[in-house]
PDB file of C-alpha atoms in Angstrom:
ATOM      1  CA  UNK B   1       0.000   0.000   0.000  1.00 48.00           C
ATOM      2  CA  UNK B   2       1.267   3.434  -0.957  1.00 55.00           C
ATOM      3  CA  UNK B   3       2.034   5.880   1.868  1.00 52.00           C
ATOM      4  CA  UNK B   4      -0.479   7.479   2.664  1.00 62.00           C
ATOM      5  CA  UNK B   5      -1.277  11.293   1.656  1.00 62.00           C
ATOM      6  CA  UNK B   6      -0.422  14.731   3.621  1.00 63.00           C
ATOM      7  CA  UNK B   7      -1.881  17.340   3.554  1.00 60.00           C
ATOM      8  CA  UNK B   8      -0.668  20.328   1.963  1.00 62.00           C
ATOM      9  CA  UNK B   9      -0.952  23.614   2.981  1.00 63.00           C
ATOM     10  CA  UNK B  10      -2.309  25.071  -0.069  1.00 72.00           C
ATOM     11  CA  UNK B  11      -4.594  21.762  -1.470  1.00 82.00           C
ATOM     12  CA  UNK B  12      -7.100  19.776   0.387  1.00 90.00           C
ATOM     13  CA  UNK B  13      -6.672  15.838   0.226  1.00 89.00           C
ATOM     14  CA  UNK B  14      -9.785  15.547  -1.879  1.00 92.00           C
ATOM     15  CA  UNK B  15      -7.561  18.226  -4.539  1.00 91.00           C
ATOM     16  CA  UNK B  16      -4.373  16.229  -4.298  1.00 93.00           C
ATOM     17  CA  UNK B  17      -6.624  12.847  -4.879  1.00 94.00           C
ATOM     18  CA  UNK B  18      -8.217  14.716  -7.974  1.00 93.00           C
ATOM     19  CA  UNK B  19      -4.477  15.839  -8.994  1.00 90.00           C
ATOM     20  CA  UNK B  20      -2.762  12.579  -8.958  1.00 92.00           C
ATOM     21  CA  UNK B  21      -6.035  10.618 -10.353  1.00 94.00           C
ATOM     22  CA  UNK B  22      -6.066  12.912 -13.099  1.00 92.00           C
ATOM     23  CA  UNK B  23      -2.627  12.546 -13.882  1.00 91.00           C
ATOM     24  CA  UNK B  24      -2.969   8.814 -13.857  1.00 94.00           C
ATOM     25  CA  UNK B  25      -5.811   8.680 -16.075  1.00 94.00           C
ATOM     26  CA  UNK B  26      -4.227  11.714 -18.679  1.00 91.00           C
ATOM     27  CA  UNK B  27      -1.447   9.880 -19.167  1.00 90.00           C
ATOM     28  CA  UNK B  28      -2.965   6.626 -19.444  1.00 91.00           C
ATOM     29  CA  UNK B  29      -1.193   5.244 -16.071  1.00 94.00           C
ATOM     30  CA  UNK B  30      -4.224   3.670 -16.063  1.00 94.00           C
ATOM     31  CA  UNK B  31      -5.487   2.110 -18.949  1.00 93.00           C
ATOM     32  CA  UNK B  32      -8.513   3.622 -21.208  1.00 93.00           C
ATOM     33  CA  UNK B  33     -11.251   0.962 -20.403  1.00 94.00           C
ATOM     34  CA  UNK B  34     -10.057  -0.020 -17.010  1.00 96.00           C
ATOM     35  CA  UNK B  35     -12.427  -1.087 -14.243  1.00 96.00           C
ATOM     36  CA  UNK B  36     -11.184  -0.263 -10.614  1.00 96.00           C
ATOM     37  CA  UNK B  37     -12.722  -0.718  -6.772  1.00 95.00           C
ATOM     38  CA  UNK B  38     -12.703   2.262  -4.349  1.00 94.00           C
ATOM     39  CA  UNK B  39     -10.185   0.203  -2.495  1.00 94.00           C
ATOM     40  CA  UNK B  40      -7.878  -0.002  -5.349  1.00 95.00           C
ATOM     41  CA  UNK B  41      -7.896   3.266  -5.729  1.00 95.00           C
ATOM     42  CA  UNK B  42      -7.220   4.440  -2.026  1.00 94.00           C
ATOM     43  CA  UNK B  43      -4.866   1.471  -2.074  1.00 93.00           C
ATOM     44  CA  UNK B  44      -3.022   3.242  -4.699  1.00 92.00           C
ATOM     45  CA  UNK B  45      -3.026   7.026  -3.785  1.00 92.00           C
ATOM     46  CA  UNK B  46      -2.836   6.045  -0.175  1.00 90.00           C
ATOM     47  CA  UNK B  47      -6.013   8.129   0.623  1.00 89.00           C
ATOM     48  CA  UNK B  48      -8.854   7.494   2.633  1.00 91.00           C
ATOM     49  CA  UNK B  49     -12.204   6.579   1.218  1.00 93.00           C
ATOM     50  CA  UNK B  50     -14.493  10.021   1.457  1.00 94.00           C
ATOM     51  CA  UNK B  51     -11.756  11.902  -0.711  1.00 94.00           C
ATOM     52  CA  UNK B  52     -11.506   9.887  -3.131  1.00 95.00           C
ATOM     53  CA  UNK B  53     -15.140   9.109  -3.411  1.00 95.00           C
ATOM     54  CA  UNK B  54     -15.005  13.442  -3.811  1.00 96.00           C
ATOM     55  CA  UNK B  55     -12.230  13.399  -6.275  1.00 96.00           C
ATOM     56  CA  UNK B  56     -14.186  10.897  -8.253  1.00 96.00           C
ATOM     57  CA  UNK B  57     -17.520  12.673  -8.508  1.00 95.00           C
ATOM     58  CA  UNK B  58     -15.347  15.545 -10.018  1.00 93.00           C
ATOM     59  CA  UNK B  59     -13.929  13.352 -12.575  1.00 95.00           C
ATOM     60  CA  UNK B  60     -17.037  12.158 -13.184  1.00 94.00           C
ATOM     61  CA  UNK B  61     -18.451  15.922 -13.790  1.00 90.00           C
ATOM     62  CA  UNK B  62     -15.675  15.732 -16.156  1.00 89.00           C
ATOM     63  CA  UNK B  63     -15.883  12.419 -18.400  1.00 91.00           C
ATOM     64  CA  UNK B  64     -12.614  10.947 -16.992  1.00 94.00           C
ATOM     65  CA  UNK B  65     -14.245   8.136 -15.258  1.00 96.00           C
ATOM     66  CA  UNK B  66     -17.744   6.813 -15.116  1.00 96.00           C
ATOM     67  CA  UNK B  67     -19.203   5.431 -12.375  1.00 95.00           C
ATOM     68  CA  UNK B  68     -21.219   2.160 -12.425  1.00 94.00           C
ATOM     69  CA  UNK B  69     -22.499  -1.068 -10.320  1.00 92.00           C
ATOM     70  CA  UNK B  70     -19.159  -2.406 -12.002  1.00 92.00           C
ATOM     71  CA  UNK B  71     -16.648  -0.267 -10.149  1.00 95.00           C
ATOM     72  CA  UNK B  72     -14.721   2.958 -11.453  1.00 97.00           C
ATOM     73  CA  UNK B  73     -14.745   2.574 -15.365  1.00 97.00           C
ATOM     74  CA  UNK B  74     -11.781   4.928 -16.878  1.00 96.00           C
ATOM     75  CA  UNK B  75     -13.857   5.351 -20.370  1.00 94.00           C
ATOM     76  CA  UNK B  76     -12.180   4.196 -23.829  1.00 93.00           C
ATOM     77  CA  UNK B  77     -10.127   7.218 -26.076  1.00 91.00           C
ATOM     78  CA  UNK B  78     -12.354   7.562 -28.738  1.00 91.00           C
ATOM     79  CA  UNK B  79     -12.083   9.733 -31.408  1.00 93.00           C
ATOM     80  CA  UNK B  80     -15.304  10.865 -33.045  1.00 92.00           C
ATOM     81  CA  UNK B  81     -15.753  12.445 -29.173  1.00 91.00           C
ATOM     82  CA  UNK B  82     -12.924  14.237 -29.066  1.00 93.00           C
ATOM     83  CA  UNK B  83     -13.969  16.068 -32.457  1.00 94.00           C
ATOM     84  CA  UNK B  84     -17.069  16.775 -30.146  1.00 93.00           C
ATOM     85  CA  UNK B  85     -15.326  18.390 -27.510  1.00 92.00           C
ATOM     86  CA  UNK B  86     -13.292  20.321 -29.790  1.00 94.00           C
ATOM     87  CA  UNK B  87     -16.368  22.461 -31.235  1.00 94.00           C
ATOM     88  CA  UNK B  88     -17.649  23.164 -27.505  1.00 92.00           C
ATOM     89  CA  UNK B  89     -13.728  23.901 -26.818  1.00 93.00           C
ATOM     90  CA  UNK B  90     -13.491  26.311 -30.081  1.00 95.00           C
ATOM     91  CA  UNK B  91     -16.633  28.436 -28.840  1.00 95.00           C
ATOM     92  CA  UNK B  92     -16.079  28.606 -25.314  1.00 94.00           C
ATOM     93  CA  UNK B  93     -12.128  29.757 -25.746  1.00 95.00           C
ATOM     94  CA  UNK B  94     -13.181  32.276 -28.090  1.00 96.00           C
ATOM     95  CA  UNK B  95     -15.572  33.596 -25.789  1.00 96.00           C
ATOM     96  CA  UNK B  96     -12.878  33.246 -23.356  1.00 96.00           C
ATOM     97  CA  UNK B  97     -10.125  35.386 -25.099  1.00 96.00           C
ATOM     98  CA  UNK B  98     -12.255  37.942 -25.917  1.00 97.00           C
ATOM     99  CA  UNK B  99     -13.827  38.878 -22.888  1.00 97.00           C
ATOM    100  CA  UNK B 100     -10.012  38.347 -20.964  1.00 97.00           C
ATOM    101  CA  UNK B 101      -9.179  41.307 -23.692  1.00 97.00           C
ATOM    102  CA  UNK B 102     -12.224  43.260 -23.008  1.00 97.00           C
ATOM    103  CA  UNK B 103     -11.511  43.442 -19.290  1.00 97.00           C
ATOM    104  CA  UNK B 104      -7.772  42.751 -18.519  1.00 96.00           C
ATOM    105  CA  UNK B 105      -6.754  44.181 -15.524  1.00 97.00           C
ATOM    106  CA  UNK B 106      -3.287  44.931 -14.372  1.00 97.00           C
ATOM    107  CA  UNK B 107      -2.947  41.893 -12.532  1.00 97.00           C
ATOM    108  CA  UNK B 108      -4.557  39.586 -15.212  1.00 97.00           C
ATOM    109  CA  UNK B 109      -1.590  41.196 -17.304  1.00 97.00           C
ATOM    110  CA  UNK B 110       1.644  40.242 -14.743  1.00 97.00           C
ATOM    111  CA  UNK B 111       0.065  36.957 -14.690  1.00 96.00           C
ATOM    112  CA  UNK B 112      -0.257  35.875 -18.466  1.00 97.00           C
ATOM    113  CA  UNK B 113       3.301  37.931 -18.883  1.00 96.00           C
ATOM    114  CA  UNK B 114       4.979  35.362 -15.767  1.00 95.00           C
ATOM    115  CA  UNK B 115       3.206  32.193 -18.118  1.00 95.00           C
ATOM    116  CA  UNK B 116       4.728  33.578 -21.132  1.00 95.00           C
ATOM    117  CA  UNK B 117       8.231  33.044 -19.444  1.00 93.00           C
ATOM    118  CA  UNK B 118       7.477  29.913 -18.101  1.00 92.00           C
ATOM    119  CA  UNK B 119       6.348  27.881 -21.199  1.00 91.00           C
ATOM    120  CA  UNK B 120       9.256  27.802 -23.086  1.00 86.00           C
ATOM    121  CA  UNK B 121      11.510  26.096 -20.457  1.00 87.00           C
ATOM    122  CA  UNK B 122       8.372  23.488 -19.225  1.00 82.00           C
ATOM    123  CA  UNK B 123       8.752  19.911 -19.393  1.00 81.00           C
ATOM    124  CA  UNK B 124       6.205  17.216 -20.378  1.00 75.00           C
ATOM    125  CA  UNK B 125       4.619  17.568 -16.769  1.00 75.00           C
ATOM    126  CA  UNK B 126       5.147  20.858 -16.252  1.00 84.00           C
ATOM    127  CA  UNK B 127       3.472  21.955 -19.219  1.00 86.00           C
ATOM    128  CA  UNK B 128       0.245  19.889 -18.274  1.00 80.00           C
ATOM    129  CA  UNK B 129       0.178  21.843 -15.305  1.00 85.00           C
ATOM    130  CA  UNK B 130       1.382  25.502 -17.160  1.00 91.00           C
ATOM    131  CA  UNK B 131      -1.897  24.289 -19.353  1.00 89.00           C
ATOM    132  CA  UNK B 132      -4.435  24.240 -15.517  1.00 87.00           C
ATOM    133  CA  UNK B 133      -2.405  27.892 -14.712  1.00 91.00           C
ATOM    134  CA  UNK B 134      -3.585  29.207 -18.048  1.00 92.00           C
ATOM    135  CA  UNK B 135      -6.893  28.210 -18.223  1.00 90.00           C
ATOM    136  CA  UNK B 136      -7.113  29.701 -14.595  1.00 91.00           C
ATOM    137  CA  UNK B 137      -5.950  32.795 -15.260  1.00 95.00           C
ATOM    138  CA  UNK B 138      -7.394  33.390 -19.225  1.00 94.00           C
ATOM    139  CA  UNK B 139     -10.683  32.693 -17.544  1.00 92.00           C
ATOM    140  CA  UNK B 140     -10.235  34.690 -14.295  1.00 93.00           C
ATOM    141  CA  UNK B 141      -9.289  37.607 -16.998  1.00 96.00           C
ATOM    142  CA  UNK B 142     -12.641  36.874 -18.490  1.00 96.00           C
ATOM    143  CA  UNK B 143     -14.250  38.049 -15.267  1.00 95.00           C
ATOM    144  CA  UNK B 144     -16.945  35.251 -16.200  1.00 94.00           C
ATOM    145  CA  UNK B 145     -17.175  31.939 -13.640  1.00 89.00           C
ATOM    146  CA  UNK B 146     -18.543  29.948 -16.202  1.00 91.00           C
ATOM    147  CA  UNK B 147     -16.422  29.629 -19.285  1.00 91.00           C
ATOM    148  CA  UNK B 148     -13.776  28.320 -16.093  1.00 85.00           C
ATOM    149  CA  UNK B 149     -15.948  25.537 -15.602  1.00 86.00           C
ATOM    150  CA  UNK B 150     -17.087  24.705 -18.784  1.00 86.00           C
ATOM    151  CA  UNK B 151     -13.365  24.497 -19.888  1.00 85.00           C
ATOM    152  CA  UNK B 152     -12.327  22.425 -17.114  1.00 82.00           C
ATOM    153  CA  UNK B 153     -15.426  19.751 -17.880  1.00 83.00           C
ATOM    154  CA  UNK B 154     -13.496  19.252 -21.183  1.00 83.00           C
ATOM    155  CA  UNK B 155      -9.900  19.852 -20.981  1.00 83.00           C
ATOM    156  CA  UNK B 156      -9.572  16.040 -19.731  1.00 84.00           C
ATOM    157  CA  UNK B 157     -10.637  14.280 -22.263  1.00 86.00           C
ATOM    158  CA  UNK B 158      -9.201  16.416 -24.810  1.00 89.00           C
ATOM    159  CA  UNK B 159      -5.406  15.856 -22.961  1.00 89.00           C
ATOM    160  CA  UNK B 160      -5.485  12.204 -22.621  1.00 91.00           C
ATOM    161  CA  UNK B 161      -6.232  11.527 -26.061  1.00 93.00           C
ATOM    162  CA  UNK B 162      -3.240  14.257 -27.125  1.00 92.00           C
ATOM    163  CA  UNK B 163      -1.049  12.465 -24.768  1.00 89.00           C
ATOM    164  CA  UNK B 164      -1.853   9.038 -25.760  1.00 91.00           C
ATOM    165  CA  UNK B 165      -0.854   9.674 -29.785  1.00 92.00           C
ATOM    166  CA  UNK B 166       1.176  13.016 -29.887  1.00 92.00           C
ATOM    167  CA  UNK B 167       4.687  13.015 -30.597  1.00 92.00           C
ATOM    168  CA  UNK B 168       7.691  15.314 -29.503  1.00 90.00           C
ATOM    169  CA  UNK B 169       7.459  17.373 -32.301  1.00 93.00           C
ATOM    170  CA  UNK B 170       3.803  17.658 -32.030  1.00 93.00           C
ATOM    171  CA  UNK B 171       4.482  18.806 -27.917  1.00 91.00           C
ATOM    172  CA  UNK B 172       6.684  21.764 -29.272  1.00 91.00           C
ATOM    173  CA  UNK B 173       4.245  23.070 -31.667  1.00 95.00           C
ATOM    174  CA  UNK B 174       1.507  22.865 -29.762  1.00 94.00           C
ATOM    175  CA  UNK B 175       3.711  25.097 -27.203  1.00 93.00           C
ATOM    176  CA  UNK B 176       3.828  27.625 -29.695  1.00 95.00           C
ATOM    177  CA  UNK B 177       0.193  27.701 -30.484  1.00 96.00           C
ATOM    178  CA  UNK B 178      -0.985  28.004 -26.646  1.00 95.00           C
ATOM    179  CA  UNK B 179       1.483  30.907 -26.165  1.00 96.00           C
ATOM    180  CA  UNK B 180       0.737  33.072 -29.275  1.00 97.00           C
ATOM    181  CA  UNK B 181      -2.834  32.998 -27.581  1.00 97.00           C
ATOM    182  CA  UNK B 182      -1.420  34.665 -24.811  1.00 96.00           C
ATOM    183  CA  UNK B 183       0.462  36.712 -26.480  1.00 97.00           C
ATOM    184  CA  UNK B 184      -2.137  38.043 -28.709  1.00 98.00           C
ATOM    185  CA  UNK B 185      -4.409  38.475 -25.266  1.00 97.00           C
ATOM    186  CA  UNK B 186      -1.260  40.356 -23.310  1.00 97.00           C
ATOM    187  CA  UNK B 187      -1.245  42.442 -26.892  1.00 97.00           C
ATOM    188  CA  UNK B 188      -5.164  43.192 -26.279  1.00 97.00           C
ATOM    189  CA  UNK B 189      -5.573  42.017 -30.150  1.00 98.00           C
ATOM    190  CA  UNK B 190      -8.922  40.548 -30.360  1.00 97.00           C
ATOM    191  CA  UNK B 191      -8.766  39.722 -33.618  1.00 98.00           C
ATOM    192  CA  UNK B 192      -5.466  37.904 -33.596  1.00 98.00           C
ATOM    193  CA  UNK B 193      -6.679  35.938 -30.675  1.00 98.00           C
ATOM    194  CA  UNK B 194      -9.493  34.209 -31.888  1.00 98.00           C
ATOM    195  CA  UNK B 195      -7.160  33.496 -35.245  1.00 98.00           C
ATOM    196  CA  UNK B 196      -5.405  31.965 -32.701  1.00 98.00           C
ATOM    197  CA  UNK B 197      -7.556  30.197 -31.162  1.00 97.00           C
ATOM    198  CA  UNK B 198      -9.072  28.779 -34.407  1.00 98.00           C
ATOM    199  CA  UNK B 199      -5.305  28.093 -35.530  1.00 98.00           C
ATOM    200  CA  UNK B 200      -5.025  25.614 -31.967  1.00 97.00           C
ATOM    201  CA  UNK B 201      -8.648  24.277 -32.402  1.00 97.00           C
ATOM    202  CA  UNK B 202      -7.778  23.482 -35.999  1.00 98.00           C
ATOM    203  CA  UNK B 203      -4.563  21.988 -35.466  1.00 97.00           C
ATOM    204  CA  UNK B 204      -6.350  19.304 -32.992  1.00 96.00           C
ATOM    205  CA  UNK B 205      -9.222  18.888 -34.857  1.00 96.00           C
ATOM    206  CA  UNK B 206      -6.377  17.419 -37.695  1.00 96.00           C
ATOM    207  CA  UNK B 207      -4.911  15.793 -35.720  1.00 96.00           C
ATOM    208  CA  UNK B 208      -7.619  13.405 -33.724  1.00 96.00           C
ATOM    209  CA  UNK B 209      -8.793  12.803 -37.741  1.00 94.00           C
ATOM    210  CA  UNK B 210      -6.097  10.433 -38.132  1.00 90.00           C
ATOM    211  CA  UNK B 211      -7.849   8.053 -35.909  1.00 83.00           C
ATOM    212  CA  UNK B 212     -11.736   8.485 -36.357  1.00 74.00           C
ATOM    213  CA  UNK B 213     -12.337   5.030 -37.736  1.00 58.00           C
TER     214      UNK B 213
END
């Protein structure tokens, strides 16, 4: 049995349990089409049962896992979804960049500008997590509560299947297309943002193609 969990000062146990499940699942530490107990869960995040029951819920909320009489089912990578997810993404990020723009603040603009030297220098894993700091702060910009959650139910899926087939190459380009949306948003360029944003959205939508069956 793994160790089990401390608390952090900044995170609740029921956060950390979401963290590390999500990496797990992202990743594909644990196989697409998996079916796990409760107890082999706690057993393997070395948490107790009522956050990781929480942590769950929230994963189910966002498509990660799905809950049944079974056990935990980790859902298959499929494709045709993901080209789903991507339309709802497109919209939502355009709203997103364009109301950051409309009401950046000062702070909203020290923020994106300390992302914007962070990315180039992130690894793998960092990056994932540069990727939760950006959505943060693009949609605390935004000044609207929503487009953060509605991003957040989707960004999951959307990661483990990029994770599961991209490439090295395909990493460092992808980079470059998540910080010239910051950089046209730090520029207050509207109109280069959302080319920006349908440049990303594009680029994916391409790229999950290759395996829609």
């Amino acid at each position: 049995m793994k160790a089990r969990l401390k608390r952090l000062k900044n995170k609740t146990i029921t956060e950390q349990v979401y963290e590390e499940l999500e990496k797990k699942i992202v990743f594909c530490e644990i196989e697409p089409g998996s079916i796990l107990t409760e107890k082999q869960i706690t057993d393997m995040l070395g948490a107790g049962r009522t956050p990781v029951r929480e942590a769950l819920l929230l994963l189910s909320k966002r498509y990660l896992v799905n809950i049944t009489k079974a056990g935990i089912l980790i859902p298959e990578i499929n494709a045709s979804l993901q080209l789903q997810l991507l339309e709802v993404r497109r919209a939502i990020l355009r709203v997103c960049v364009e109301c950051a723009i409309k009401r950046l603040t000062k702070a909203d603009e020290e923020n994106i500008h300390e992302l914007l030297n962070e990315i180039d220098t992130s690894s793998e894993i960092e990056f994932m997590d540069w990727l939760d700091k950006r959505q943060e702060v693009l949609s605390k910009a935004s000044k609207n509560y929503f487009i953060y959650e509605e991003l957040r139910n989707v960004q999951g899926l959307s990661r483990r299947f990029w994770y599961r087939y991209a490439n090295d190459k395909q990493h460092n380009e992808v980079k470059e297309l998540h910080k010239n949306i910051l950089e046209a948003v730090y520029q207050k360029n509207i109109q280069k943002a959302l080319s920006c944003v349908d440049e990303i959205i594009d680029y994916f939508e391409n790229f999950v193609k290759r395996y829609v069956i």
